[in-house]
Amino acid sequence: MSSFLDLLKIYQWALPASVVMATVLALIGGQWTARAKSTQIFVLGQGSSLGIVLGFVLNLILGTDFHSLNLILGLCLGWITLLISDFWIESRADRNHIYLTLFVFFLSLTYLITSITPALESHMAAAYFGDIAVMSDKAAQMSLVAGAAFGAFLFWRWQELSMISFQLVNHSFIHRNHRNKIFDIGTLILTTVAVQSMGYLYTMGSLFIATSFASLRSKNLQSYTTKVVVIASLGSVLGFAVSLASTELPTVPCILIGQMLIGFLSYTKK
């Protein structure tokens, strides 16, 4: 028991950061799902991931170690992806096929760059599958602050954002609302930070696992929101605890399976 408590002290920043980020990402995923834009967020995440990889390459070329450079390039490429999506792809009837093509293109570029840069091979494993247990305190603190700040905005404007999602999916022009722009920018920042600090698998899983289960038996918006928060937060705590109890198990798969388990329990509970 004492050794387990010692581990909790070691991960005093990583644990709350993973729980907060999972919860906020789940709320973001709920809004994107309501807007029928789930495929777009996958492309956004992969675009940000490619930008982060380009940042690593640039650091290798320059002989520097500026982690902020990875984040900046991830944000830039993610922003370009959002612009392409909003002003070109989204208006097309075959947009899902285009999103999938763009996703494969970004993924191919990422692996191409990795294959010609051997020093990135170990990074790619961490970038996709992640291991929150080895996340630095600085990265955890940045994730915690970013997640808490944007989470506060989401809870403050949740009903309004939900109404915007409803109107967007019905083809209104409400996307010009400035709060929706804040939501788009926040999504970009949180997704990029999560991909860089916790991995692509953690980010995509946290975006959609909770909302997939919460939407099954929710009677209203409040019930749905509560379930999303509970599934994401409790699932993350459960998964992280299991990973710490058995040091051979990686954190990210445990966290995502934990979210699925809590989601299944919430579904079976009447």
mmCIF file of N, CA and C in Angstrom, residues 139-229:
data_model
loop_
_atom_site.group_PDB
_atom_site.id
_atom_site.type_symbol
_atom_site.label_atom_id
_atom_site.label_comp_id
_atom_site.label_asym_id
_atom_site.label_seq_id
_atom_site.Cartn_x
_atom_site.Cartn_y
_atom_site.Cartn_z
ATOM 1 N N ALA A 139 4.939 19.054 -18.818
ATOM 2 C CA ALA A 139 3.895 18.735 -19.796
ATOM 3 C C ALA A 139 2.567 18.472 -19.103
ATOM 4 N N ALA A 140 2.622 17.795 -17.950
ATOM 5 C CA ALA A 140 1.393 17.509 -17.202
ATOM 6 C C ALA A 140 0.760 18.792 -16.683
ATOM 7 N N GLN A 141 1.585 19.704 -16.183
ATOM 8 C CA GLN A 141 1.072 20.973 -15.669
ATOM 9 C C GLN A 141 0.450 21.807 -16.782
ATOM 10 N N MET A 142 1.101 21.826 -17.951
ATOM 11 C CA MET A 142 0.548 22.564 -19.091
ATOM 12 C C MET A 142 -0.788 21.965 -19.519
ATOM 13 N N SER A 143 -0.861 20.642 -19.557
ATOM 14 C CA SER A 143 -2.106 19.968 -19.935
ATOM 15 C C SER A 143 -3.204 20.242 -18.924
ATOM 16 N N LEU A 144 -2.840 20.231 -17.644
ATOM 17 C CA LEU A 144 -3.817 20.463 -16.583
ATOM 18 C C LEU A 144 -4.389 21.872 -16.659
ATOM 19 N N VAL A 145 -3.520 22.853 -16.848
ATOM 20 C CA VAL A 145 -3.969 24.249 -16.920
ATOM 21 C C VAL A 145 -4.830 24.473 -18.164
ATOM 22 N N ALA A 146 -4.362 23.976 -19.314
ATOM 23 C CA ALA A 146 -5.122 24.152 -20.557
ATOM 24 C C ALA A 146 -6.473 23.458 -20.476
ATOM 25 N N GLY A 147 -6.487 22.242 -19.934
ATOM 26 C CA GLY A 147 -7.740 21.501 -19.812
ATOM 27 C C GLY A 147 -8.710 22.160 -18.860
ATOM 28 N N ALA A 148 -8.205 22.619 -17.717
ATOM 29 C CA ALA A 148 -9.074 23.262 -16.726
ATOM 30 C C ALA A 148 -9.648 24.570 -17.263
ATOM 31 N N ALA A 149 -8.826 25.349 -17.967
ATOM 32 C CA ALA A 149 -9.285 26.635 -18.499
ATOM 33 C C ALA A 149 -10.377 26.441 -19.550
ATOM 34 N N PHE A 150 -10.135 25.546 -20.493
ATOM 35 C CA PHE A 150 -11.139 25.336 -21.538
ATOM 36 C C PHE A 150 -12.349 24.584 -20.997
ATOM 37 N N GLY A 151 -12.122 23.720 -20.016
ATOM 38 C CA GLY A 151 -13.241 23.028 -19.383
ATOM 39 C C GLY A 151 -14.189 24.000 -18.703
ATOM 40 N N ALA A 152 -13.628 25.034 -18.059
ATOM 41 C CA ALA A 152 -14.460 26.047 -17.412
ATOM 42 C C ALA A 152 -15.329 26.766 -18.442
ATOM 43 N N PHE A 153 -14.742 27.073 -19.603
ATOM 44 C CA PHE A 153 -15.514 27.714 -20.674
ATOM 45 C C PHE A 153 -16.635 26.802 -21.165
ATOM 46 N N LEU A 154 -16.339 25.517 -21.325
ATOM 47 C CA LEU A 154 -17.348 24.571 -21.807
ATOM 48 C C LEU A 154 -18.522 24.462 -20.848
ATOM 49 N N PHE A 155 -18.223 24.330 -19.556
ATOM 50 C CA PHE A 155 -19.307 24.228 -18.577
ATOM 51 C C PHE A 155 -20.107 25.526 -18.508
ATOM 52 N N TRP A 156 -19.437 26.650 -18.657
ATOM 53 C CA TRP A 156 -20.096 27.955 -18.580
ATOM 54 C C TRP A 156 -21.053 28.157 -19.753
ATOM 55 N N ARG A 157 -20.646 27.697 -20.937
ATOM 56 C CA ARG A 157 -21.434 27.938 -22.151
ATOM 57 C C ARG A 157 -21.970 26.637 -22.758
ATOM 58 N N TRP A 158 -22.140 25.609 -21.947
ATOM 59 C CA TRP A 158 -22.507 24.296 -22.473
ATOM 60 C C TRP A 158 -23.852 24.302 -23.208
ATOM 61 N N GLN A 159 -24.865 24.892 -22.611
ATOM 62 C CA GLN A 159 -26.181 24.903 -23.258
ATOM 63 C C GLN A 159 -26.157 25.702 -24.558
ATOM 64 N N GLU A 160 -25.461 26.822 -24.546
ATOM 65 C CA GLU A 160 -25.373 27.638 -25.760
ATOM 66 C C GLU A 160 -24.617 26.898 -26.863
ATOM 67 N N LEU A 161 -23.511 26.238 -26.504
ATOM 68 C CA LEU A 161 -22.756 25.471 -27.491
ATOM 69 C C LEU A 161 -23.578 24.306 -28.039
ATOM 70 N N SER A 162 -24.380 23.703 -27.172
ATOM 71 C CA SER A 162 -25.240 22.601 -27.614
ATOM 72 C C SER A 162 -26.289 23.092 -28.605
ATOM 73 N N MET A 163 -26.818 24.289 -28.369
ATOM 74 C CA MET A 163 -27.778 24.874 -29.308
ATOM 75 C C MET A 163 -27.101 25.194 -30.642
ATOM 76 N N ILE A 164 -25.874 25.694 -30.575
ATOM 77 C CA ILE A 164 -25.120 25.972 -31.798
ATOM 78 C C ILE A 164 -24.902 24.682 -32.583
ATOM 79 N N SER A 165 -24.572 23.603 -31.871
ATOM 80 C CA SER A 165 -24.368 22.311 -32.535
ATOM 81 C C SER A 165 -25.635 21.862 -33.246
ATOM 82 N N PHE A 166 -26.772 22.048 -32.585
ATOM 83 C CA PHE A 166 -28.058 21.674 -33.183
ATOM 84 C C PHE A 166 -28.322 22.496 -34.441
ATOM 85 N N GLN A 167 -28.036 23.794 -34.383
ATOM 86 C CA GLN A 167 -28.289 24.657 -35.533
ATOM 87 C C GLN A 167 -27.293 24.399 -36.664
ATOM 88 N N LEU A 168 -26.053 24.080 -36.296
ATOM 89 C CA LEU A 168 -25.056 23.787 -37.321
ATOM 90 C C LEU A 168 -25.412 22.545 -38.124
ATOM 91 N N VAL A 169 -25.850 21.517 -37.424
ATOM 92 C CA VAL A 169 -26.178 20.276 -38.117
ATOM 93 C C VAL A 169 -27.418 20.450 -38.995
ATOM 94 N N ASN A 170 -28.179 21.519 -38.731
ATOM 95 C CA ASN A 170 -29.340 21.841 -39.563
ATOM 96 C C ASN A 170 -29.028 22.954 -40.565
ATOM 97 N N HIS A 171 -27.726 23.184 -40.796
ATOM 98 C CA HIS A 171 -27.237 24.060 -41.869
ATOM 99 C C HIS A 171 -27.614 25.531 -41.679
ATOM 100 N N SER A 172 -27.504 26.048 -40.465
ATOM 101 C CA SER A 172 -27.696 27.482 -40.252
ATOM 102 C C SER A 172 -26.344 28.175 -40.364
ATOM 103 N N PHE A 173 -26.350 29.494 -40.176
ATOM 104 C CA PHE A 173 -25.109 30.252 -40.258
ATOM 105 C C PHE A 173 -24.607 30.656 -38.879
ATOM 106 N N ILE A 174 -24.997 29.908 -37.856
ATOM 107 C CA ILE A 174 -24.632 30.249 -36.486
ATOM 108 C C ILE A 174 -23.139 30.081 -36.217
ATOM 109 N N HIS A 175 -22.438 29.418 -37.170
ATOM 110 C CA HIS A 175 -21.005 29.206 -36.964
ATOM 111 C C HIS A 175 -20.233 30.523 -36.913
ATOM 112 N N ARG A 176 -20.878 31.627 -37.288
ATOM 113 C CA ARG A 176 -20.218 32.929 -37.185
ATOM 114 C C ARG A 176 -20.241 33.466 -35.755
ATOM 115 N N ASN A 177 -20.958 32.806 -34.877
ATOM 116 C CA ASN A 177 -20.990 33.194 -33.476
ATOM 117 C C ASN A 177 -19.575 33.156 -32.903
ATOM 118 N N HIS A 178 -19.177 34.221 -32.184
ATOM 119 C CA HIS A 178 -17.798 34.299 -31.716
ATOM 120 C C HIS A 178 -17.481 33.231 -30.680
ATOM 121 N N ARG A 179 -18.493 32.793 -29.921
ATOM 122 C CA ARG A 179 -18.231 31.736 -28.942
ATOM 123 C C ARG A 179 -17.951 30.411 -29.639
ATOM 124 N N ASN A 180 -18.547 30.222 -30.788
ATOM 125 C CA ASN A 180 -18.241 29.011 -31.549
ATOM 126 C C ASN A 180 -16.817 29.055 -32.079
ATOM 127 N N LYS A 181 -16.323 30.252 -32.411
ATOM 128 C CA LYS A 181 -14.932 30.393 -32.826
ATOM 129 C C LYS A 181 -14.000 30.060 -31.666
ATOM 130 N N ILE A 182 -14.381 30.497 -30.459
ATOM 131 C CA ILE A 182 -13.593 30.152 -29.271
ATOM 132 C C ILE A 182 -13.566 28.641 -29.090
ATOM 133 N N PHE A 183 -14.715 28.009 -29.330
ATOM 134 C CA PHE A 183 -14.785 26.557 -29.209
ATOM 135 C C PHE A 183 -13.861 25.880 -30.224
ATOM 136 N N ASP A 184 -13.853 26.347 -31.461
ATOM 137 C CA ASP A 184 -12.983 25.768 -32.491
ATOM 138 C C ASP A 184 -11.509 25.934 -32.128
ATOM 139 N N ILE A 185 -11.152 27.138 -31.672
ATOM 140 C CA ILE A 185 -9.760 27.394 -31.297
ATOM 141 C C ILE A 185 -9.369 26.544 -30.088
ATOM 142 N N GLY A 186 -10.269 26.471 -29.108
ATOM 143 C CA GLY A 186 -10.006 25.647 -27.931
ATOM 144 C C GLY A 186 -9.848 24.182 -28.286
ATOM 145 N N THR A 187 -10.675 23.702 -29.214
ATOM 146 C CA THR A 187 -10.556 22.322 -29.684
ATOM 147 C C THR A 187 -9.188 22.079 -30.304
ATOM 148 N N LEU A 188 -8.748 23.018 -31.132
ATOM 149 C CA LEU A 188 -7.440 22.908 -31.773
ATOM 150 C C LEU A 188 -6.325 22.847 -30.736
ATOM 151 N N ILE A 189 -6.356 23.759 -29.773
ATOM 152 C CA ILE A 189 -5.299 23.814 -28.762
ATOM 153 C C ILE A 189 -5.298 22.560 -27.898
ATOM 154 N N LEU A 190 -6.476 22.176 -27.389
ATOM 155 C CA LEU A 190 -6.552 21.009 -26.502
ATOM 156 C C LEU A 190 -6.148 19.734 -27.228
ATOM 157 N N THR A 191 -6.588 19.586 -28.466
ATOM 158 C CA THR A 191 -6.241 18.386 -29.227
ATOM 159 C C THR A 191 -4.741 18.302 -29.462
ATOM 160 N N THR A 192 -4.127 19.418 -29.836
ATOM 161 C CA THR A 192 -2.690 19.433 -30.096
ATOM 162 C C THR A 192 -1.896 19.176 -28.829
ATOM 163 N N VAL A 193 -2.270 19.824 -27.739
ATOM 164 C CA VAL A 193 -1.581 19.610 -26.459
ATOM 165 C C VAL A 193 -1.708 18.157 -26.023
ATOM 166 N N ALA A 194 -2.901 17.591 -26.173
ATOM 167 C CA ALA A 194 -3.124 16.201 -25.767
ATOM 168 C C ALA A 194 -2.317 15.235 -26.626
ATOM 169 N N VAL A 195 -2.289 15.464 -27.941
ATOM 170 C CA VAL A 195 -1.519 14.592 -28.832
ATOM 171 C C VAL A 195 -0.041 14.649 -28.480
ATOM 172 N N GLN A 196 0.480 15.851 -28.225
ATOM 173 C CA GLN A 196 1.898 15.993 -27.915
ATOM 174 C C GLN A 196 2.250 15.382 -26.567
ATOM 175 N N SER A 197 1.408 15.578 -25.558
ATOM 176 C CA SER A 197 1.743 15.158 -24.197
ATOM 177 C C SER A 197 1.315 13.733 -23.883
ATOM 178 N N MET A 198 0.187 13.285 -24.456
ATOM 179 C CA MET A 198 -0.404 12.014 -24.044
ATOM 180 C C MET A 198 -0.597 11.014 -25.175
ATOM 181 N N GLY A 199 -0.401 11.435 -26.410
ATOM 182 C CA GLY A 199 -0.476 10.502 -27.520
ATOM 183 C C GLY A 199 -1.778 10.570 -28.296
ATOM 184 N N TYR A 200 -1.712 10.142 -29.545
ATOM 185 C CA TYR A 200 -2.868 10.193 -30.444
ATOM 186 C C TYR A 200 -3.971 9.246 -29.997
ATOM 187 N N LEU A 201 -3.600 8.045 -29.549
ATOM 188 C CA LEU A 201 -4.597 7.058 -29.121
ATOM 189 C C LEU A 201 -5.405 7.571 -27.938
ATOM 190 N N TYR A 202 -4.724 8.130 -26.945
ATOM 191 C CA TYR A 202 -5.409 8.689 -25.771
ATOM 192 C C TYR A 202 -6.363 9.808 -26.194
ATOM 193 N N THR A 203 -5.898 10.676 -27.073
ATOM 194 C CA THR A 203 -6.696 11.831 -27.491
ATOM 195 C C THR A 203 -7.962 11.404 -28.219
ATOM 196 N N MET A 204 -7.823 10.549 -29.215
ATOM 197 C CA MET A 204 -8.989 10.120 -29.994
ATOM 198 C C MET A 204 -9.943 9.272 -29.153
ATOM 199 N N GLY A 205 -9.387 8.405 -28.312
ATOM 200 C CA GLY A 205 -10.238 7.586 -27.455
ATOM 201 C C GLY A 205 -11.038 8.423 -26.477
ATOM 202 N N SER A 206 -10.385 9.384 -25.849
ATOM 203 C CA SER A 206 -11.066 10.237 -24.873
ATOM 204 C C SER A 206 -12.116 11.125 -25.534
ATOM 205 N N LEU A 207 -11.912 11.480 -26.784
ATOM 206 C CA LEU A 207 -12.884 12.311 -27.492
ATOM 207 C C LEU A 207 -14.215 11.597 -27.706
ATOM 208 N N PHE A 208 -14.184 10.280 -27.921
ATOM 209 C CA PHE A 208 -15.397 9.613 -28.399
ATOM 210 C C PHE A 208 -15.918 8.451 -27.564
ATOM 211 N N ILE A 209 -15.124 7.873 -26.686
ATOM 212 C CA ILE A 209 -15.608 6.724 -25.913
ATOM 213 C C ILE A 209 -16.768 7.120 -25.011
ATOM 214 N N ALA A 210 -16.575 8.160 -24.208
ATOM 215 C CA ALA A 210 -17.605 8.561 -23.243
ATOM 216 C C ALA A 210 -18.901 8.971 -23.936
ATOM 217 N N THR A 211 -18.782 9.751 -24.989
ATOM 218 C CA THR A 211 -20.000 10.228 -25.665
ATOM 219 C C THR A 211 -20.734 9.090 -26.372
ATOM 220 N N SER A 212 -19.996 8.056 -26.809
ATOM 221 C CA SER A 212 -20.640 6.911 -27.460
ATOM 222 C C SER A 212 -21.558 6.176 -26.493
ATOM 223 N N PHE A 213 -21.099 5.983 -25.256
ATOM 224 C CA PHE A 213 -21.920 5.301 -24.258
ATOM 225 C C PHE A 213 -23.005 6.222 -23.698
ATOM 226 N N ALA A 214 -22.649 7.492 -23.467
ATOM 227 C CA ALA A 214 -23.595 8.421 -22.842
ATOM 228 C C ALA A 214 -24.812 8.676 -23.719
ATOM 229 N N SER A 215 -24.639 8.608 -25.020
ATOM 230 C CA SER A 215 -25.747 8.904 -25.934
ATOM 231 C C SER A 215 -26.769 7.773 -26.022
ATOM 232 N N LEU A 216 -26.450 6.609 -25.477
ATOM 233 C CA LEU A 216 -27.327 5.451 -25.645
ATOM 234 C C LEU A 216 -28.614 5.537 -24.834
ATOM 235 N N ARG A 217 -28.514 5.997 -23.578
ATOM 236 C CA ARG A 217 -29.702 5.996 -22.724
ATOM 237 C C ARG A 217 -29.957 7.337 -22.039
ATOM 238 N N SER A 218 -29.399 8.395 -22.542
ATOM 239 C CA SER A 218 -29.606 9.704 -21.924
ATOM 240 C C SER A 218 -30.954 10.272 -22.345
ATOM 241 N N LYS A 219 -31.706 10.780 -21.375
ATOM 242 C CA LYS A 219 -33.047 11.294 -21.642
ATOM 243 C C LYS A 219 -33.048 12.777 -21.999
ATOM 244 N N ASN A 220 -32.015 13.495 -21.557
ATOM 245 C CA ASN A 220 -31.946 14.925 -21.830
ATOM 246 C C ASN A 220 -30.491 15.364 -21.820
ATOM 247 N N LEU A 221 -30.266 16.646 -22.084
ATOM 248 C CA LEU A 221 -28.906 17.175 -22.170
ATOM 249 C C LEU A 221 -28.167 17.053 -20.845
ATOM 250 N N GLN A 222 -28.846 17.328 -19.735
ATOM 251 C CA GLN A 222 -28.198 17.251 -18.428
ATOM 252 C C GLN A 222 -27.752 15.822 -18.117
ATOM 253 N N SER A 223 -28.624 14.860 -18.395
ATOM 254 C CA SER A 223 -28.284 13.459 -18.169
ATOM 255 C C SER A 223 -27.106 13.035 -19.037
ATOM 256 N N TYR A 224 -27.121 13.462 -20.281
ATOM 257 C CA TYR A 224 -26.040 13.137 -21.213
ATOM 258 C C TYR A 224 -24.715 13.724 -20.737
ATOM 259 N N THR A 225 -24.726 14.996 -20.355
ATOM 260 C CA THR A 225 -23.509 15.663 -19.907
ATOM 261 C C THR A 225 -22.943 15.004 -18.661
ATOM 262 N N THR A 226 -23.812 14.683 -17.713
ATOM 263 C CA THR A 226 -23.370 14.030 -16.480
ATOM 264 C C THR A 226 -22.701 12.696 -16.777
ATOM 265 N N LYS A 227 -23.304 11.918 -17.663
ATOM 266 C CA LYS A 227 -22.733 10.615 -18.008
ATOM 267 C C LYS A 227 -21.381 10.761 -18.697
ATOM 268 N N VAL A 228 -21.257 11.732 -19.577
ATOM 269 C CA VAL A 228 -19.985 11.960 -20.258
ATOM 270 C C VAL A 228 -18.880 12.255 -19.247
ATOM 271 N N VAL A 229 -19.166 13.141 -18.309
ATOM 272 C CA VAL A 229 -18.181 13.522 -17.296
ATOM 273 C C VAL A 229 -17.822 12.333 -16.411
#
